JSON list of C-alpha atoms in Angstrom, two decimals:
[
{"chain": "A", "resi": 12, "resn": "UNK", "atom": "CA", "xyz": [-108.20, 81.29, 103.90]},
{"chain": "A", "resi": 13, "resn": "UNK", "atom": "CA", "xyz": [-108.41, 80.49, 100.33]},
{"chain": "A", "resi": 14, "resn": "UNK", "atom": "CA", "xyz": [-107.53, 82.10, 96.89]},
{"chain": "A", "resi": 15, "resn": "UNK", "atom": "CA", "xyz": [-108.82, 81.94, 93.62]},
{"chain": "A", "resi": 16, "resn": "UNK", "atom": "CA", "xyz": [-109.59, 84.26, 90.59]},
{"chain": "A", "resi": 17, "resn": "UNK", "atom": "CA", "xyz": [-108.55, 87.07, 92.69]},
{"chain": "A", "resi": 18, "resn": "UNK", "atom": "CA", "xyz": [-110.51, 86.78, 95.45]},
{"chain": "A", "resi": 19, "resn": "UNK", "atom": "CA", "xyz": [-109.85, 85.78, 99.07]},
{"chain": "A", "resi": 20, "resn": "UNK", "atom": "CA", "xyz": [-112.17, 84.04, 100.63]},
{"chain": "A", "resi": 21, "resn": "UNK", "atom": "CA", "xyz": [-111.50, 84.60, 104.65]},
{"chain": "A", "resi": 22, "resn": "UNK", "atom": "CA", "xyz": [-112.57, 81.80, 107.50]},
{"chain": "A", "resi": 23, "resn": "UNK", "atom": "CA", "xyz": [-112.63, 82.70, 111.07]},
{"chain": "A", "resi": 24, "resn": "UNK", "atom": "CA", "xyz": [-113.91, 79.94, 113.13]},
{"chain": "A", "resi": 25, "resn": "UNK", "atom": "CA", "xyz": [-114.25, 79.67, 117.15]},
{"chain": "A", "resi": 26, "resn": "UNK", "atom": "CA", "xyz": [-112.47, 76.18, 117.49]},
{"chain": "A", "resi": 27, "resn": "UNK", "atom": "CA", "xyz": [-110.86, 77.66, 120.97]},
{"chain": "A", "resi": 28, "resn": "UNK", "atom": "CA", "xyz": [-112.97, 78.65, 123.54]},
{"chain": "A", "resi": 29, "resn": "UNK", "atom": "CA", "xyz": [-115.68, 76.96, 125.36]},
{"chain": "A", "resi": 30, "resn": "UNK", "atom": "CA", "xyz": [-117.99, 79.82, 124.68]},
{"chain": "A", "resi": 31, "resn": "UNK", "atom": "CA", "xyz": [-119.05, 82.83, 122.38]},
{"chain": "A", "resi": 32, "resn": "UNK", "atom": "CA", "xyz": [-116.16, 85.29, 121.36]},
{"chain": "A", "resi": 33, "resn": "UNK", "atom": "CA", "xyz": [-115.95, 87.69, 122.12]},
{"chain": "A", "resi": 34, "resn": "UNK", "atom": "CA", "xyz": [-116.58, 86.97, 125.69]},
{"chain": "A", "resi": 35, "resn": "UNK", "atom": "CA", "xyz": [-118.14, 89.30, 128.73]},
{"chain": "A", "resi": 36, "resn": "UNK", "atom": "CA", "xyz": [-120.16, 92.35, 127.58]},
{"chain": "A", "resi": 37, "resn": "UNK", "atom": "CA", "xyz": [-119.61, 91.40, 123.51]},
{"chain": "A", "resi": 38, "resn": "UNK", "atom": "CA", "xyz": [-121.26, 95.10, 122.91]},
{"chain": "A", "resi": 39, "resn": "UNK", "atom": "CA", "xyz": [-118.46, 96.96, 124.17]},
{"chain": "A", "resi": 40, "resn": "UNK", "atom": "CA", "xyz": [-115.84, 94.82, 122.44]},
{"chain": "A", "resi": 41, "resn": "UNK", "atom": "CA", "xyz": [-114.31, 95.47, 119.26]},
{"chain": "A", "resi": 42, "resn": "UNK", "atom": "CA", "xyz": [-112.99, 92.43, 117.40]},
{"chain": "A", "resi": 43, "resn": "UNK", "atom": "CA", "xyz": [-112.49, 92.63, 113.04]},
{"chain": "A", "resi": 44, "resn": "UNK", "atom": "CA", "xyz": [-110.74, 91.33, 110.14]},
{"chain": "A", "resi": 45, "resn": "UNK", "atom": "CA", "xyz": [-108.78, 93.78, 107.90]},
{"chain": "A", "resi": 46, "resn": "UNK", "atom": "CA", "xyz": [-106.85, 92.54, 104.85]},
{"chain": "A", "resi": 47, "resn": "UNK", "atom": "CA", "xyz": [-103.46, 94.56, 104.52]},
{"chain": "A", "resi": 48, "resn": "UNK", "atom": "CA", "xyz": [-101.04, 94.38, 102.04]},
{"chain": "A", "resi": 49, "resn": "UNK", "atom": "CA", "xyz": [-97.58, 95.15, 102.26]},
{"chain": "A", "resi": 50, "resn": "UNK", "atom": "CA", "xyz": [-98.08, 96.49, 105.75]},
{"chain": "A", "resi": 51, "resn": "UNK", "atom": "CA", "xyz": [-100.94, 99.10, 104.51]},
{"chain": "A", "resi": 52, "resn": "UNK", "atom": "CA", "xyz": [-104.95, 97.88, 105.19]},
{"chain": "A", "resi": 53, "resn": "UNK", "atom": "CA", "xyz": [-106.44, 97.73, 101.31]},
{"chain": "A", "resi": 54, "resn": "UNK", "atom": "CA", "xyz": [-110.16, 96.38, 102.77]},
{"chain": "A", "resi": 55, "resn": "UNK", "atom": "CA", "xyz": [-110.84, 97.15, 106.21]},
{"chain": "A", "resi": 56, "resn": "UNK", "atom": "CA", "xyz": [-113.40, 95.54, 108.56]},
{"chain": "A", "resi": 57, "resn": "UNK", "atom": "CA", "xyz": [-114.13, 92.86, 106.02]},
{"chain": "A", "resi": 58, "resn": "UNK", "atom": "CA", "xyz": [-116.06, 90.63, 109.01]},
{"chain": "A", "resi": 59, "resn": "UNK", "atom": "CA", "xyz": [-116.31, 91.84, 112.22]},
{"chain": "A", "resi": 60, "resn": "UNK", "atom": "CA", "xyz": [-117.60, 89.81, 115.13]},
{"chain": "A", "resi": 61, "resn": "UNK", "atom": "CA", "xyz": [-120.02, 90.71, 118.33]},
{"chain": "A", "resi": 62, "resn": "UNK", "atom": "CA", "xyz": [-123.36, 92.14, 119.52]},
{"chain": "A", "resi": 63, "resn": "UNK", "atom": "CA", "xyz": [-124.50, 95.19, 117.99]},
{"chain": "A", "resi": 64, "resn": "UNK", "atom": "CA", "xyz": [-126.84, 97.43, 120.43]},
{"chain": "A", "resi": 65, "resn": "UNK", "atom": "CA", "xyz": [-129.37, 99.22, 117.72]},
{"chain": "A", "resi": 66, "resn": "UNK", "atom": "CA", "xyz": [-132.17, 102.01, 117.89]},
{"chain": "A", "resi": 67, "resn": "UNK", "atom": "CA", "xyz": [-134.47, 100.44, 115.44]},
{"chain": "A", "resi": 68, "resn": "UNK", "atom": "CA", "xyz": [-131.96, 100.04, 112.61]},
{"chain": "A", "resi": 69, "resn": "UNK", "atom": "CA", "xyz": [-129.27, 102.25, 113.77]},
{"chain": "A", "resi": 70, "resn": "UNK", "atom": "CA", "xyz": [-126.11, 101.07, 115.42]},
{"chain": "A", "resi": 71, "resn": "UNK", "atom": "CA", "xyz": [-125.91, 102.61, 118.51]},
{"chain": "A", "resi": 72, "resn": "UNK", "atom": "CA", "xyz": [-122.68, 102.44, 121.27]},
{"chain": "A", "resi": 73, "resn": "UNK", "atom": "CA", "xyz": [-124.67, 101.98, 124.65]},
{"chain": "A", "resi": 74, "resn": "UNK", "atom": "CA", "xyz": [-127.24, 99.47, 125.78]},
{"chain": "A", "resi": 75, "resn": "UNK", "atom": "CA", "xyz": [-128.70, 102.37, 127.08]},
{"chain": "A", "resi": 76, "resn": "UNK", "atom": "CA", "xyz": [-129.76, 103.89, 123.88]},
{"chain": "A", "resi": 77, "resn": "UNK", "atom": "CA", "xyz": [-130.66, 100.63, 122.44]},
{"chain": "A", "resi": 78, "resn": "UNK", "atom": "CA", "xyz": [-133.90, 99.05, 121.60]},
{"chain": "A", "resi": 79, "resn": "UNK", "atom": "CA", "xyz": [-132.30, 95.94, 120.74]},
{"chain": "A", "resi": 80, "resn": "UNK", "atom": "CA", "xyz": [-129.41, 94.10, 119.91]},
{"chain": "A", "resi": 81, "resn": "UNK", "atom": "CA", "xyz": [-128.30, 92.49, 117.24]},
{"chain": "A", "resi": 82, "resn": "UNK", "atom": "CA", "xyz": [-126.47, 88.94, 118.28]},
{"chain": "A", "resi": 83, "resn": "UNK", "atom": "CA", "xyz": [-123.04, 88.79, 116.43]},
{"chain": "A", "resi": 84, "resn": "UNK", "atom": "CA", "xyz": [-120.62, 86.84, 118.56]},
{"chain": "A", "resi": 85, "resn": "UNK", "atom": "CA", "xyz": [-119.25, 83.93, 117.25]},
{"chain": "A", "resi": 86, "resn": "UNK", "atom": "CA", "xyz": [-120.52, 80.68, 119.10]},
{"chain": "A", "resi": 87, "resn": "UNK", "atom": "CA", "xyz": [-118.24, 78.07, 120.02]},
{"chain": "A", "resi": 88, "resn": "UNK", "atom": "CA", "xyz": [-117.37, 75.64, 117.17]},
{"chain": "A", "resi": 89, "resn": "UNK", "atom": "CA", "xyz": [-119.07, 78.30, 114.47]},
{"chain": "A", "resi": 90, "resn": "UNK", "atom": "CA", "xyz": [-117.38, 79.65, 111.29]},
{"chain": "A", "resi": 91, "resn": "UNK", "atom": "CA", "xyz": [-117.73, 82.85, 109.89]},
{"chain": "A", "resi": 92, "resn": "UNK", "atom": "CA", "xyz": [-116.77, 83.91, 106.09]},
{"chain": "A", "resi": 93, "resn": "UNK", "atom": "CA", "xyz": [-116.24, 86.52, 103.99]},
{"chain": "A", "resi": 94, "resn": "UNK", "atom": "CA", "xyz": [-114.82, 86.88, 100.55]},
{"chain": "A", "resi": 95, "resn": "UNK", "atom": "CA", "xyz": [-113.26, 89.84, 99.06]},
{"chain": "A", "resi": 96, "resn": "UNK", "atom": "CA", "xyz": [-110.60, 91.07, 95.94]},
{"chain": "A", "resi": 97, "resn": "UNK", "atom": "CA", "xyz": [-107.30, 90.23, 97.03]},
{"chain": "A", "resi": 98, "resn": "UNK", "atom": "CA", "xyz": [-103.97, 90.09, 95.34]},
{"chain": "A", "resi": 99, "resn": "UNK", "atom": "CA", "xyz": [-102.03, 86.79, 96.09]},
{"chain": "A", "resi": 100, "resn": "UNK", "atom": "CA", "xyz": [-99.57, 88.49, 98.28]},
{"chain": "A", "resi": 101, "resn": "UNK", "atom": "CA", "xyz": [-102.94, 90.13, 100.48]},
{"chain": "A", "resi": 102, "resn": "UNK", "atom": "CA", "xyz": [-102.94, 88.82, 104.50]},
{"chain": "A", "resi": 103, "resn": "UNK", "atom": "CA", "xyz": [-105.74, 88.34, 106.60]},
{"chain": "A", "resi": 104, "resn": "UNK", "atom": "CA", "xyz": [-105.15, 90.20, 110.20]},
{"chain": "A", "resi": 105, "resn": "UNK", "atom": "CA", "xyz": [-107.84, 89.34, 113.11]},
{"chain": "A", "resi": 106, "resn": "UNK", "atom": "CA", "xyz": [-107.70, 92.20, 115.18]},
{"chain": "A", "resi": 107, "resn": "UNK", "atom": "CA", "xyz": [-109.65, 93.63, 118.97]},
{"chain": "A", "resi": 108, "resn": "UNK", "atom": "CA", "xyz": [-109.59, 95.34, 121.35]},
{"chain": "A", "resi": 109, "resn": "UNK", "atom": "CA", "xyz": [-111.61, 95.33, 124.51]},
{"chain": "A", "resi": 110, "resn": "UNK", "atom": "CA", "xyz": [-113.63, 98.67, 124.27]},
{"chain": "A", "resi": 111, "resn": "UNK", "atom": "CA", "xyz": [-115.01, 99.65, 120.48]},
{"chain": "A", "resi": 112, "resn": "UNK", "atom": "CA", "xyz": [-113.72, 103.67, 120.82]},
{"chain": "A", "resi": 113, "resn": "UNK", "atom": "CA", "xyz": [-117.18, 104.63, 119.80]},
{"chain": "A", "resi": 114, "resn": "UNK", "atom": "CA", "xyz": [-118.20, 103.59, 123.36]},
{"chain": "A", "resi": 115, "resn": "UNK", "atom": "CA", "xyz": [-115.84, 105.41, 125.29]},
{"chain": "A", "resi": 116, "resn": "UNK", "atom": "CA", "xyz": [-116.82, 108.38, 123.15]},
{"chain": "A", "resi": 117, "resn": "UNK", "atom": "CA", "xyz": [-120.35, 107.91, 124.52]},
{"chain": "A", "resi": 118, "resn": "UNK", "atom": "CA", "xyz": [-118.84, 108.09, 127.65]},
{"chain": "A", "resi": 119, "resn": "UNK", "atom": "CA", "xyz": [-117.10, 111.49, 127.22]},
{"chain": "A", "resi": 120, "resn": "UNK", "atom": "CA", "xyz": [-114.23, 109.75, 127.45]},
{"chain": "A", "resi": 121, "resn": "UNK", "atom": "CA", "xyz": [-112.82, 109.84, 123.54]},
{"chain": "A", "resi": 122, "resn": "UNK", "atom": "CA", "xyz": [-109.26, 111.18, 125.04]},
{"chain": "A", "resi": 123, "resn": "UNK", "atom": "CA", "xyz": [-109.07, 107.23, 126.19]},
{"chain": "A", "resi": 124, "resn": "UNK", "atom": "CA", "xyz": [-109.49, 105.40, 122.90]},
{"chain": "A", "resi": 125, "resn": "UNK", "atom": "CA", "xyz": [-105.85, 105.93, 121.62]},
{"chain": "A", "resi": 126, "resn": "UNK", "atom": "CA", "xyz": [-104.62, 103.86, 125.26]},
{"chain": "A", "resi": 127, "resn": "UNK", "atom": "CA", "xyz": [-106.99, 101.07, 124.53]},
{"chain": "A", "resi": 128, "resn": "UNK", "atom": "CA", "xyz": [-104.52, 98.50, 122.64]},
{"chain": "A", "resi": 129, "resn": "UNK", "atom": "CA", "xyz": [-105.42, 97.04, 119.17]},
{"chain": "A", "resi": 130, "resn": "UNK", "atom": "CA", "xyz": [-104.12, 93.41, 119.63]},
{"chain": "A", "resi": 131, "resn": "UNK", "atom": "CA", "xyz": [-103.30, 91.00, 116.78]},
{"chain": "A", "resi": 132, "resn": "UNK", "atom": "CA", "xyz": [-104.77, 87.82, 117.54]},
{"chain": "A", "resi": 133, "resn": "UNK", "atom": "CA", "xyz": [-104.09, 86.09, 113.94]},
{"chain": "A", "resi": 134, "resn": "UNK", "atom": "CA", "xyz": [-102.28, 86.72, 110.63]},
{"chain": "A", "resi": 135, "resn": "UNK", "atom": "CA", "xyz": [-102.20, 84.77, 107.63]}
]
C-alpha cells in the first residue's frame, strides 16, 4: 500500500499459496478489500477477488443460472491493484468469507448468512 496526493493505492498479491485464491469452488466464495477509517468502512469493496458466474452480463449467484463465468481469482504469484481517496490515517482490511450471502439466498437459505463468519485475513 502506498500514499500520495490523497490517494491510496492498494496491492494485494498471492505470494502464499501454491494456487489461485480463493481456492475450491471460487464462485461461492466471498473475498474483498474495504478501506475503514477509524473503525467505520469509508470505501467498501474497493477490489474484490474470485469467479463471477454471469447471465450474459449480469452477475448471477449459481452456476446454475449462469451462462458463463467470469475468471477473477487471483493466480499464484499475481498482484492485484486498486487506487482510491484516502486520508493518511485510512487502513486497508482484506476480508472473506467462505459462502458470498447472495448464494445462500439462492438457496432459500438467507436465515444462514449472518452464521457465515467474515474473517480478517490482512490489515494495514
Amino acid at each position: 500500500m502506498t500514499r500520495s496526493d490523497g490517494a491510496l493505492e492498494i496491492a494485494v498479491t498471492n505470494v502464499g499459496a501454491g494456487h489461485a485464491v480463493p481456492t475450491g469452488a471460487a464462485f461461492l466464495r466471498d473475498l474483498w478489500v474495504d478501506v475503514e477509517r477509524d473503525g467505520v468502512v469509508v470505501a467498501a469493496r474497493v477490489m474484490t477477488i474470485g469467479d463471477q458466474p454471469m447471465q450474459g452480463e449480469t452477475p448471477v449467484p449459481l452456476l446454475t443460472r449462469a451462462s458463463h463465468v467470469v475468471p477473477g481469482s487471483l493466480a499464484a504469484g499475481e498482484t492485484r491493484v486498486a487506487r482510491v481517496a484516502a486520508t493518511d490515517d485510512s487502513q486497508v482490511i482484506l476480508r472473506g468469507r467462505a459462502v458470498r450471502p447472495a448464494v445462500l439466498a439462492a438457496l432459500g437459505l438467507e436465515g444462514l448468512s449472518a452464521s457465515v463468519p467474515v474473517h480478517e485475513i490482512a490489515r494495514r
